XYZ file of C-alpha atoms in Angstrom:
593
model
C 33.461 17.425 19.683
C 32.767 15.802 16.081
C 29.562 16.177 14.004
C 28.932 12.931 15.612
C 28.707 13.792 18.958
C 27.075 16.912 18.377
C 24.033 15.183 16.921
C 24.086 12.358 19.084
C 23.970 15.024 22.191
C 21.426 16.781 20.585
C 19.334 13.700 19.680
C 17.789 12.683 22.720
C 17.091 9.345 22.367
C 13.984 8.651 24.480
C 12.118 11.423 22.235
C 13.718 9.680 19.164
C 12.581 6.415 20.310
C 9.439 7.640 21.339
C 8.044 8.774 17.866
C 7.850 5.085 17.192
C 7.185 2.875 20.407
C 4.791 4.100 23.288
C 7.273 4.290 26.292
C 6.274 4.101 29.501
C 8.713 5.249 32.908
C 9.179 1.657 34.824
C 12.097 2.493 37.254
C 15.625 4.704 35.858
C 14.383 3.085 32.402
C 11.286 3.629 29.796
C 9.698 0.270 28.718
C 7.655 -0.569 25.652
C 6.793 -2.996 23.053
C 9.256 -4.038 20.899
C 9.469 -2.948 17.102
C 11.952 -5.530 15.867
C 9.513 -8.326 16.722
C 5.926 -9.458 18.378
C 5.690 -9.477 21.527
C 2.407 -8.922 24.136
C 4.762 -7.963 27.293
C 6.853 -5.427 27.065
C 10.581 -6.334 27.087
C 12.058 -2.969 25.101
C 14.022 -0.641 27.581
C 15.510 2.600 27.145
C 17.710 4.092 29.533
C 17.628 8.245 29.239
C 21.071 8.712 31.300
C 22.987 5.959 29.299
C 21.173 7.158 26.120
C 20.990 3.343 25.040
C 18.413 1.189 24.190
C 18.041 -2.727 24.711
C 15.363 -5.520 24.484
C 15.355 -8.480 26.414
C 13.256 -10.552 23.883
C 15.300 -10.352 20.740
C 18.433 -9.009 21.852
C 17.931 -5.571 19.284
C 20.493 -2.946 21.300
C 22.748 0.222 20.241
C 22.680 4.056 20.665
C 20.153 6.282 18.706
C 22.020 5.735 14.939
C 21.743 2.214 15.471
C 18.231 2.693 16.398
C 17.077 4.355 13.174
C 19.145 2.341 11.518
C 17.235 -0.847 12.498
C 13.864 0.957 12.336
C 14.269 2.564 8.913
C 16.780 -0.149 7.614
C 19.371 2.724 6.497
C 23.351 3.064 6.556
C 25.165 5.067 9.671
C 25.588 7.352 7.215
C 22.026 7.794 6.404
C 20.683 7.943 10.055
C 23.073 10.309 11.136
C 21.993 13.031 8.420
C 18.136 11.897 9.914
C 18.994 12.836 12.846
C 20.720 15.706 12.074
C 18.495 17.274 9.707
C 15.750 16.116 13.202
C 17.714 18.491 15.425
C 18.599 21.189 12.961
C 22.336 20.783 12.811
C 24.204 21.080 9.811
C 26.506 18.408 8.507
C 29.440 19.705 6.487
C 30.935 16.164 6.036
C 29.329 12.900 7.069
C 32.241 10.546 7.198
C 34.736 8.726 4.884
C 35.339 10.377 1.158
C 33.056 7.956 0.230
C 30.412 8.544 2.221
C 30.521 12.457 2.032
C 30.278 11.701 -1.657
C 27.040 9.830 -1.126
C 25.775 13.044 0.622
C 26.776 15.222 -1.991
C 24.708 13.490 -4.362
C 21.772 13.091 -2.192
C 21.932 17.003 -1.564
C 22.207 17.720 -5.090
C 19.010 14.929 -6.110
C 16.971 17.132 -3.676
C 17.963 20.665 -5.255
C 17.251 18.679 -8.715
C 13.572 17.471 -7.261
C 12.833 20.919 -5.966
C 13.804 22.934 -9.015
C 11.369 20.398 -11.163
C 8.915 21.237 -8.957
C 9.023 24.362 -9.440
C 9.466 24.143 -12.939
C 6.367 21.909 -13.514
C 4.209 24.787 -11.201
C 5.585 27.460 -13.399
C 4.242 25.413 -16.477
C 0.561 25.370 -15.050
C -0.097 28.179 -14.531
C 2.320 30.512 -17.071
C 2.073 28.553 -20.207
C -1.030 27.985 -22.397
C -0.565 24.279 -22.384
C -0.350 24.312 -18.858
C -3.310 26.004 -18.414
C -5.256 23.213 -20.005
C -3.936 20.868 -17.528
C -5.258 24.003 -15.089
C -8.745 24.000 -16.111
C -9.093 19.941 -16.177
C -7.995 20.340 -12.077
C -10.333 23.416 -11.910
C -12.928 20.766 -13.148
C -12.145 18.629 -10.683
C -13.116 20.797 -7.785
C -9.455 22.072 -6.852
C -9.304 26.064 -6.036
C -6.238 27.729 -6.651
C -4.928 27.645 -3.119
C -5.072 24.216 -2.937
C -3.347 23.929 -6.176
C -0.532 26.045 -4.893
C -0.515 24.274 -1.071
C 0.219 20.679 -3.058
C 2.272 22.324 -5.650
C 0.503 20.892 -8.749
C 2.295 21.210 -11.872
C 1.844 20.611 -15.464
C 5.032 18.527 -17.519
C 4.826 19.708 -21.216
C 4.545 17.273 -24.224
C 7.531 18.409 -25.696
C 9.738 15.723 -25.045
C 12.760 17.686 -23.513
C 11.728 20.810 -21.778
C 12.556 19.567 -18.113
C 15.534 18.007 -19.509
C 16.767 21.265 -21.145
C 15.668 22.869 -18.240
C 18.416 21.167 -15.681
C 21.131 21.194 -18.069
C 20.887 24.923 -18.519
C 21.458 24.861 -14.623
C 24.943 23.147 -14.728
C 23.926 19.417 -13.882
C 25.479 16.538 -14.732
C 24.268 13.970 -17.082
C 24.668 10.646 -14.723
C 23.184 12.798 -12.096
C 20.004 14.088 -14.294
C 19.700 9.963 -14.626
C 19.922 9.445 -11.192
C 16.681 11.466 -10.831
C 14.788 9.235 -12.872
C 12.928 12.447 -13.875
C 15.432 12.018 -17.080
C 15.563 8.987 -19.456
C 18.020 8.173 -22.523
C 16.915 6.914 -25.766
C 17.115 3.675 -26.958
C 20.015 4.311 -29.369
C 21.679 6.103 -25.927
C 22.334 9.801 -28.104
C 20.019 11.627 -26.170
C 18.135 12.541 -23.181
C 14.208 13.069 -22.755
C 11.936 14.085 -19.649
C 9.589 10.779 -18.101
C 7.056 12.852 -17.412
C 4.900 14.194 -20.622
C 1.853 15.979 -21.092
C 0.611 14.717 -17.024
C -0.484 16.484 -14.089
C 2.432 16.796 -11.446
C 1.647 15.775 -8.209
C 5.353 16.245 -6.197
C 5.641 13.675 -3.275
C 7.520 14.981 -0.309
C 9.474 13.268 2.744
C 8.669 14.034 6.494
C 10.910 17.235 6.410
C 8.964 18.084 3.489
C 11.602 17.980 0.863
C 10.538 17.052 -2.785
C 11.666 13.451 -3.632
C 9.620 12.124 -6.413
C 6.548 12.561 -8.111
C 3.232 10.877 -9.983
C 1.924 12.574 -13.180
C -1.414 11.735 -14.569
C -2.708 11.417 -17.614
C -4.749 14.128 -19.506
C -5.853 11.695 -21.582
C -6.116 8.175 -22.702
C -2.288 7.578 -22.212
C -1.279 4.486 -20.273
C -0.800 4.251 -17.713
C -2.609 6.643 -16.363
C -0.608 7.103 -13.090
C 3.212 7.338 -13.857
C 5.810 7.586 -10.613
C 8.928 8.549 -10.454
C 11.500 4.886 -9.940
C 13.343 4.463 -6.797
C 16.445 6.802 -6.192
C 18.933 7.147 -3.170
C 16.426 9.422 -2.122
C 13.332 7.641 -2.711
C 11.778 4.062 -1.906
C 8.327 4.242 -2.468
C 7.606 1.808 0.004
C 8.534 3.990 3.060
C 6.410 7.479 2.109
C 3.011 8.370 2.601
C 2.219 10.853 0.330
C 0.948 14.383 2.504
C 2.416 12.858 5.959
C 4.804 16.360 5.799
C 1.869 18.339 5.820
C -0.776 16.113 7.814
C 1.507 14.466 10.172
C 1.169 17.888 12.673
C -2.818 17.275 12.387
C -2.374 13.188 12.432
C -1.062 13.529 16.239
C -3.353 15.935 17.132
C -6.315 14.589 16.074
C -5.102 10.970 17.260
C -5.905 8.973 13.969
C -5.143 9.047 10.463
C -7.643 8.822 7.332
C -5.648 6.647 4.788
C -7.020 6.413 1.199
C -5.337 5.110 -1.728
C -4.301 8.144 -4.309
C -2.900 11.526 -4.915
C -6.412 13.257 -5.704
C -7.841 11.216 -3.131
C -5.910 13.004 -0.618
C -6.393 16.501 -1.901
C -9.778 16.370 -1.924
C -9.876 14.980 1.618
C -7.461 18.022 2.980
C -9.282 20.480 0.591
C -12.858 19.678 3.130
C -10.530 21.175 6.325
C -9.411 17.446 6.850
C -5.900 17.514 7.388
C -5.442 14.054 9.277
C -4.997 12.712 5.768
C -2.392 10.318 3.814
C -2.360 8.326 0.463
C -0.364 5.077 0.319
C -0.464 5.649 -3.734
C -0.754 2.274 -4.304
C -2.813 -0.560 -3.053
C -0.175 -2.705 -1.098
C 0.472 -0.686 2.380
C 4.214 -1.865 3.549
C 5.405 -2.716 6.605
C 7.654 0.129 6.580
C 4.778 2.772 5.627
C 2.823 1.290 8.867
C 6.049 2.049 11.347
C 6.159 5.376 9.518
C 1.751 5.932 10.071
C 2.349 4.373 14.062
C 4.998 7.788 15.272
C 2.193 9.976 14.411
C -1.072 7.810 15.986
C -1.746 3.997 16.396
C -6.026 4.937 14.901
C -6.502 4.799 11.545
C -9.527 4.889 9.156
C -8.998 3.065 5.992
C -11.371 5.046 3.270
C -10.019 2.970 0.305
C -12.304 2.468 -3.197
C -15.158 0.662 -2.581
C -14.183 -1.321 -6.045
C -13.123 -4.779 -5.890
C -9.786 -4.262 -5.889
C -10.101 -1.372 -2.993
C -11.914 -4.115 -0.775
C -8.866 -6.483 -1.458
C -6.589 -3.531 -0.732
C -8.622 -2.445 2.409
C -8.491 -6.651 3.674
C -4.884 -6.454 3.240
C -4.415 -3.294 5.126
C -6.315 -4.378 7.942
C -4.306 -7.663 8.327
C -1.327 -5.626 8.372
C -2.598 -2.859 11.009
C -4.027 -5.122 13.154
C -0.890 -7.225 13.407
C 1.411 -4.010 13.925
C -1.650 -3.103 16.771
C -3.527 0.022 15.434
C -6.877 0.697 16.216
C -8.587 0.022 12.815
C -12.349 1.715 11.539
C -13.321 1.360 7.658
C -15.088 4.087 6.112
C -16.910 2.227 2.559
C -18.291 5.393 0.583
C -22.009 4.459 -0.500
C -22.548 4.362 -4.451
C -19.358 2.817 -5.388
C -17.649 6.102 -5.177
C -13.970 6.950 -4.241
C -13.181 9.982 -1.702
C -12.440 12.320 -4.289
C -15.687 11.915 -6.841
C -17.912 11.081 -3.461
C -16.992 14.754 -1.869
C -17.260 16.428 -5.218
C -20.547 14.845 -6.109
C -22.225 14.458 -2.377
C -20.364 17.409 -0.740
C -18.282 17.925 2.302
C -20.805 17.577 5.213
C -22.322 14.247 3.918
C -18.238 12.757 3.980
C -17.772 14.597 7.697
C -20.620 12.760 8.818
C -20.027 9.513 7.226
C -16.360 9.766 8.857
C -17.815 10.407 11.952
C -19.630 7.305 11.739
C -17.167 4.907 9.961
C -17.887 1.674 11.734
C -14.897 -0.161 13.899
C -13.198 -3.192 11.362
C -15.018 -6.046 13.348
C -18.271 -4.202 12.154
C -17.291 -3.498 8.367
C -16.884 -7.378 7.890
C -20.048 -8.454 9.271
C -21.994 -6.196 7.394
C -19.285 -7.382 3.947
C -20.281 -10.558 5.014
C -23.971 -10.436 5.307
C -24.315 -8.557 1.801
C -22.576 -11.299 0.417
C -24.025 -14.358 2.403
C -27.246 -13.428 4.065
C -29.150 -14.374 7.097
C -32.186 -16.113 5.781
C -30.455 -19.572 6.389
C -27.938 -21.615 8.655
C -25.720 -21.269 6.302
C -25.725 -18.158 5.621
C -25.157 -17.512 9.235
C -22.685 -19.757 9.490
C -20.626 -18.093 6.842
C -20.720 -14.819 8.162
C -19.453 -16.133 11.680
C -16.546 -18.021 9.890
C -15.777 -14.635 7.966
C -15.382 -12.647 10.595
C -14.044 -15.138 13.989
C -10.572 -15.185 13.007
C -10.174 -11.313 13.114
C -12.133 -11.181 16.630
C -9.631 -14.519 17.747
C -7.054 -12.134 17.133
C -8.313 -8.881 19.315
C -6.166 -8.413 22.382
C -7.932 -6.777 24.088
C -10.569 -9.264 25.900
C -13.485 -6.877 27.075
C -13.656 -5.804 23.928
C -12.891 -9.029 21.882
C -16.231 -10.397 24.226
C -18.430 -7.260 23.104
C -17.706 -7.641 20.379
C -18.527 -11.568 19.881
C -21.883 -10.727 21.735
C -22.251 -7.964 19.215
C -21.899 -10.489 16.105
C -24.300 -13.182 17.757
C -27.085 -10.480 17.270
C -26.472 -9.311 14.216
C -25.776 -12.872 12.327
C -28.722 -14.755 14.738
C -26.741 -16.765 16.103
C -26.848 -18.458 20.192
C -24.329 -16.572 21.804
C -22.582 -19.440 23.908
C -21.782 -21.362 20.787
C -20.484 -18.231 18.928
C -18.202 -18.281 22.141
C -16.892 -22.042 21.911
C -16.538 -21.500 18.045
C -14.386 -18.244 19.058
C -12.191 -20.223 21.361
C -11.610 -23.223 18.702
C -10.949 -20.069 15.969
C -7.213 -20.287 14.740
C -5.112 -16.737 15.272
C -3.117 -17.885 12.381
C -6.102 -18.465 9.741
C -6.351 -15.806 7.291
C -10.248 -14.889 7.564
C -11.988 -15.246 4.156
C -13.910 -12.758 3.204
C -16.361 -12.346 0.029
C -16.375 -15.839 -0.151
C -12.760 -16.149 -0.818
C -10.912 -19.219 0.283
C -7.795 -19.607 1.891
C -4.714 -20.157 -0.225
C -1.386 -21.420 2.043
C 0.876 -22.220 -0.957
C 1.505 -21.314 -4.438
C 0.554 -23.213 -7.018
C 2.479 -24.676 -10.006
C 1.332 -22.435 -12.563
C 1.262 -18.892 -9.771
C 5.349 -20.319 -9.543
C 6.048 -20.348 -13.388
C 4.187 -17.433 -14.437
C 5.676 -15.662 -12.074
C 8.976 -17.039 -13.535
C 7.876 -15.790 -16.933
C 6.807 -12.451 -15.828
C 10.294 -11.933 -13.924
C 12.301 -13.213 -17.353
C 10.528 -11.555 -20.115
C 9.058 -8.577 -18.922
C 7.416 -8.375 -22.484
C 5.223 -10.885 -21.774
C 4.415 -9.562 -18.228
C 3.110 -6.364 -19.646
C 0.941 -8.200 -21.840
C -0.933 -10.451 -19.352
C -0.261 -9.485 -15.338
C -2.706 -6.146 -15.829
C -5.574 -8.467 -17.018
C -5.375 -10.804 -14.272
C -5.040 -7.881 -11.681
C -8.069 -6.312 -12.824
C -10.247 -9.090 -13.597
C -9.228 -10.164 -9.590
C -8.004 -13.454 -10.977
C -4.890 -13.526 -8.034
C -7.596 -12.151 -5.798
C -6.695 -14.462 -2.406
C -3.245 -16.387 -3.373
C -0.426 -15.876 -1.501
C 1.263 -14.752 -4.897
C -1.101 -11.774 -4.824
C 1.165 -8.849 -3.340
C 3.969 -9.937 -5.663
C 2.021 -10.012 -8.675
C 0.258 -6.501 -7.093
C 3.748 -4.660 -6.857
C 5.534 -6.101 -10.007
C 2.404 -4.282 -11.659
C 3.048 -1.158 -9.874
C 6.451 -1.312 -10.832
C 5.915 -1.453 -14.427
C 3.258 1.080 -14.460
C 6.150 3.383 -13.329
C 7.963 2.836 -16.882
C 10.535 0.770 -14.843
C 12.422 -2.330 -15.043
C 11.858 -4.945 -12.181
C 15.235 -4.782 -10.260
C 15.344 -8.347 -8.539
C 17.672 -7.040 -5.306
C 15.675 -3.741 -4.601
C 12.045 -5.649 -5.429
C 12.762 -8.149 -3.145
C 13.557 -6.099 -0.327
C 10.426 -4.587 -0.060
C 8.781 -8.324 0.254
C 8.201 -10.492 3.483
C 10.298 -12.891 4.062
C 8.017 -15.350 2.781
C 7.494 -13.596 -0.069
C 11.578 -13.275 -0.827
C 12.036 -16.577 -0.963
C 9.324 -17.729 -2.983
C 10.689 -15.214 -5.692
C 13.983 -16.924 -5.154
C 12.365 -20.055 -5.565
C 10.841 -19.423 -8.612
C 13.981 -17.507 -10.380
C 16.247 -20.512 -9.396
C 14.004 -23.145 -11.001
C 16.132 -25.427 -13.301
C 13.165 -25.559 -15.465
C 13.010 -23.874 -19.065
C 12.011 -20.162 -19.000
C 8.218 -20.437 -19.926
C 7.345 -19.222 -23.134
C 4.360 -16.578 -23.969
C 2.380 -19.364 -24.835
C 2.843 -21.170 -21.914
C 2.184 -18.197 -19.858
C -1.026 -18.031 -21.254
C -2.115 -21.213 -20.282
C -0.649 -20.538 -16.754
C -3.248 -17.399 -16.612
C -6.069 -19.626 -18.046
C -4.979 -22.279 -15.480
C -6.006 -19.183 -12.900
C -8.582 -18.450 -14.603
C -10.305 -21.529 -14.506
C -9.369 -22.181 -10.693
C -11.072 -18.996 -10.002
C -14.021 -19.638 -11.788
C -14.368 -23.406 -9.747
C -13.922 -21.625 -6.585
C -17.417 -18.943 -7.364
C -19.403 -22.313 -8.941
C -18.371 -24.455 -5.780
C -19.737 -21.280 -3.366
C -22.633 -20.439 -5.750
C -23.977 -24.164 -5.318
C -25.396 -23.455 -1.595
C -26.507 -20.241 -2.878
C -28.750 -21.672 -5.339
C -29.869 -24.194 -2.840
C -30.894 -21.972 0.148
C -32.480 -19.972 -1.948
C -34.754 -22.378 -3.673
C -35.651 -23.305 -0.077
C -36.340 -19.687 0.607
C -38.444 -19.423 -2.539
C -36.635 -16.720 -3.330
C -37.208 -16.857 -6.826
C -35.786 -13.636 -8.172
C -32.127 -14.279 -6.341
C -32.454 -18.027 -7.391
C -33.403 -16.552 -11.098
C -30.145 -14.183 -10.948
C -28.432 -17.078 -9.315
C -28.462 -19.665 -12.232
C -28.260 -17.168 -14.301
C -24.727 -16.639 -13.066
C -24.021 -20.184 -13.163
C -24.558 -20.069 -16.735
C -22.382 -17.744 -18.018
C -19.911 -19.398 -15.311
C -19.854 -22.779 -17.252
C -20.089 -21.597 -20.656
C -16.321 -19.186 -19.430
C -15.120 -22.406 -17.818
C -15.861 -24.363 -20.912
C -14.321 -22.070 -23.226
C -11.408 -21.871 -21.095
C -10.591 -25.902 -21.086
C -10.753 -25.929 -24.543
C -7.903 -23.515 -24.432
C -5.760 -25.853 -22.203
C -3.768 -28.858 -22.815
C -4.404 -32.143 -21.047
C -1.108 -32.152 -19.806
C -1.882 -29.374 -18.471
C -4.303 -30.187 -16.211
C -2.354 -30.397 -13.176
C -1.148 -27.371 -13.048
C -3.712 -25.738 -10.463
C -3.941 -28.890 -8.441
């Protein structure tokens, strides 16, 4: 029997299958939702004697390799050493010369990613340079078994040390580049390490093998997060950092507590919580949600309470509610992230805020009240039209119906109409929140600055992490584009079109092929900056065209000290949006139209 067989005996596929889609027994076959495409009735069969798996809806069929293939979009090749390393046989050659190649250097990439681990724990706690990096993480709240369970490290400033490190060990050059953990010069005469003078954090797969890692900053270096790039053995967009560790207490606990980075995590797991992961980075992937669903279908997003974590937490939601999780939001108090709220407000007070993290449908209204009040119909109105669309979409009915009776109470509103409105509420509409608006296509100047940001990089790093921070993409349907080019620049990396685009939706690929195969000019710097002003400026109409009401209901409120901070606002709105058309071109006026 070949290697082949022996896994695919070994593998049984309704426990394979199972990790990802909730089977059910209906007859000689299992039956469950689909995972290759929407569907509300289940039309995905597996039959155990057969070993095969087929669904009626889309057509998706095959044996278990073509089954992780499809699920984790990987090679045969790939899935079979999955499912090997799954059932604990090992492969001694995985196919054609070619392919046993591959393997080779995939085997070799993880010995190379778990000697630098090692190496960068040695440096934190035997070297005196390390033990700076030591005492900032002592600082932080970390004890030293919880610096040893994550396997913290320290990379040195010098330059070279990892790199001098792995060539004493006998590896090759293209390989040590294949890490990304090694760089070459600009004149291409020698090699230096990525990581310098930064905490180690080492991110690990499911099987718990070492396949990247993030260093921070002691500092005031920028970034302050860098990642390791994407390798054969590493796409960011499939790993939840701590899933090897937490996945055990994920199932048994039946939900996951996602938050957003490394330290995040750590100080989670260090209160006894286990049930944790980080999606290090605000933009959770499709692929990262099929990963979270094998383990539990509950999650509780605990992401920054910042702007940008509320933008991050909106997205996630959209995304977990589609994919059919059972979503709560825990919003620390204070403005505080997981890590500084446990070390400044303790363990018990973040157990029993967890325990009482409030169901999605909840979180919005109360998002949407502090934002729009209830002292007048339109207020009222605006929290209703904030939260419908997500409560349109519930599929489950009972509660979809408690829920609407739930919001008619707490926005004041006649129950039967809430009702009607719920009924005429499109599943399709994305909900705004925060006052944000709707945005269905991009404009011209999202289209060309992303055009400029793709060509000259240069020109990206100067402008795209201003209009990220300031929240200027905040709502557009460029947003997660913009999001992860950021993210992969902060990484020291170049934007590779073929692998950046995979990781997009569909929509989202082809506007970036759109955009790339303009037959317009390349923008210039310049005009790029008029493109972000253009955003600017459209942002800034969309707060003075909400703050108008606001200014209105509460002069009819007499509520003089919001209608004070109110105009107030306004002010320093128009004077911004002044400034800012001085700065643009008439003929550039139609750019945000």
């Amino acid at each position: 029997m070949s290697q082949v067989e022996d896994v695919r005996a070994a593998a049984d596929i309704v426990k394979v299958v199972g990790e990802y889609v909730q089977l059910r027994k209906a007859g000689a076959n299992m039956m469950g939702l689909c995972p290759f495409h929407q569907e509300k009735t289940p039309s995905f069969a597996v039959h155990p004697g057969k070993q095969i798996f087929h669904c009626f809806g889309c057509g998706a069929g095959g044996d278990v390799f073509k089954f992780i293939m499809l699920i984790d979009n990987v090679t045969f090749s790939e899935a079979l050493e999955r499912l090997a390393d799954k059932v604990g046989i090992r492969l001694t050659q995985t196919g054609p010369a070619g392919n046993d190649s591959r393997s080779q250097e995939r085997t070799a990439l993880y010995k190379i990613h778990e000697i630098a681990a090692k190496f960068y724990a040695t440096q934190l706690t035997g070297t005196s340079e390390g033990r700076a990096a030591k005492a900032y993480l002592l600082d932080r709240g970390l004890k030293d078994e919880v610096i040893g369970r994550f396997l913290l490290g320290y990379a040195p400033r010098d330059g070279q040390a990892l790199t001098r490190h792995l060539n004493s060990l006998g590896f090759s050059e293209d390989l040590l580049l294949k890490t990304g953990l090694v760089l070459r010069d600009g004149a291409g005469s020698h090699l230096f390490d990525r990581f310098r003078g930064r905490v180690i954090f080492p991110i690990a797969n499911e099987s718990g093998k070492v396949i990247a890692f993030g260093g921070r900053t002691l500092g005031d270096d920028q970034p302050k997060y860098l990642n390791s790039p994407e390798t054969p053995i590493y796409t960011k967009s499939r790993v939840l950092y701590h899933l090897d560790s937490g996945g055990k207490a994920i199932r048994k606990q039946d939900y996951a507590i996602l938050v957003e980075g490394y330290m995040d995590c750590i100080a989670v797991d260090s209160c006894g919580i286990e049930n944790v992961v980080a999606s290090c980075g605000t933009s959770l992937t499709d692929a990262q949600i099929r990963l979270l669903g094998r383990y539990s279908r509950r999650v509780v997003v605990n992401y920054d309470p910042d702007s940008a974590g509320m933008a991050a937490t909106e997205r996630s939601l959209n995304a977990l509610l589609e994919a059919g999780f059972e979503v709560k939001v825990l919003a620390l108090p204070g403005g505080l992230d997981p890590d500084s709220f446990i070390r400044k407000r303790g363990e018990a007070e973040y157990r029993r805020l967890l325990a009482e993290a409030p169901g999605y449908i909840d979180y919005l209204t109360d998002r949407a009240i502090s934002v729009h009040g209830l002292k007048s119909p339109q207020g009222k109105l605006a929290v209703a039209n904030a939260v419908l669309p997500y409560l349109a979409r519930m599929p489950n009915s009972i509660l979809r119906s408690e829920m609407t009776g739930r919001l008619a109470v707490r926005a004041m509103l006649d129950d039967r109409l809430l009702r009607e409105e719920l009924k005429r509420a499109a599943v399709e509409r994305r909900p705004e929140i925060a006052g944000r608006p709707t945005e269905f296509k991009a404009s011209p100047a999202e289209r060309k600055l992303l055009r400029a940001f793709i060509e000259e990089p240069e020109v990206m790093d100067e402008l795209l992490p201003g209009l990220v921070s300031d929240g200027i993409l905040s709502g557009l349907v460029t947003e997660e584009i913009f999001t992860r080019l950021l993210e992969v620049r902060n990484s020291g990396e170049t934007v590779d079109i073929h692998s950046f685009s995979e990781n997009l939706n569909s929509e989202g690929r082809q506007l970036l092929h759109e955009c790339l195969l303009a037959s317009e000019d390349i923008p210039s710097r310049e005009d790029a900056i008029r493109f972000c002003d253009a955003l600017r400026r459209r942002k800034i109409e969309r707060e003075l065209s909400a703050l108008n009401p606001a200014i209105d209901a509460a002069g009819k409120e007499q509520d003089w000290t919001r209608l004070a901070a109110l105009n107030q606002n306004k002010v320093f709105l128009l004077k911004e949006l002044a400034r800012i058309r001085e700065t643009l071109e008439i003929g550039n006026k139609t750019l945000t139209k």
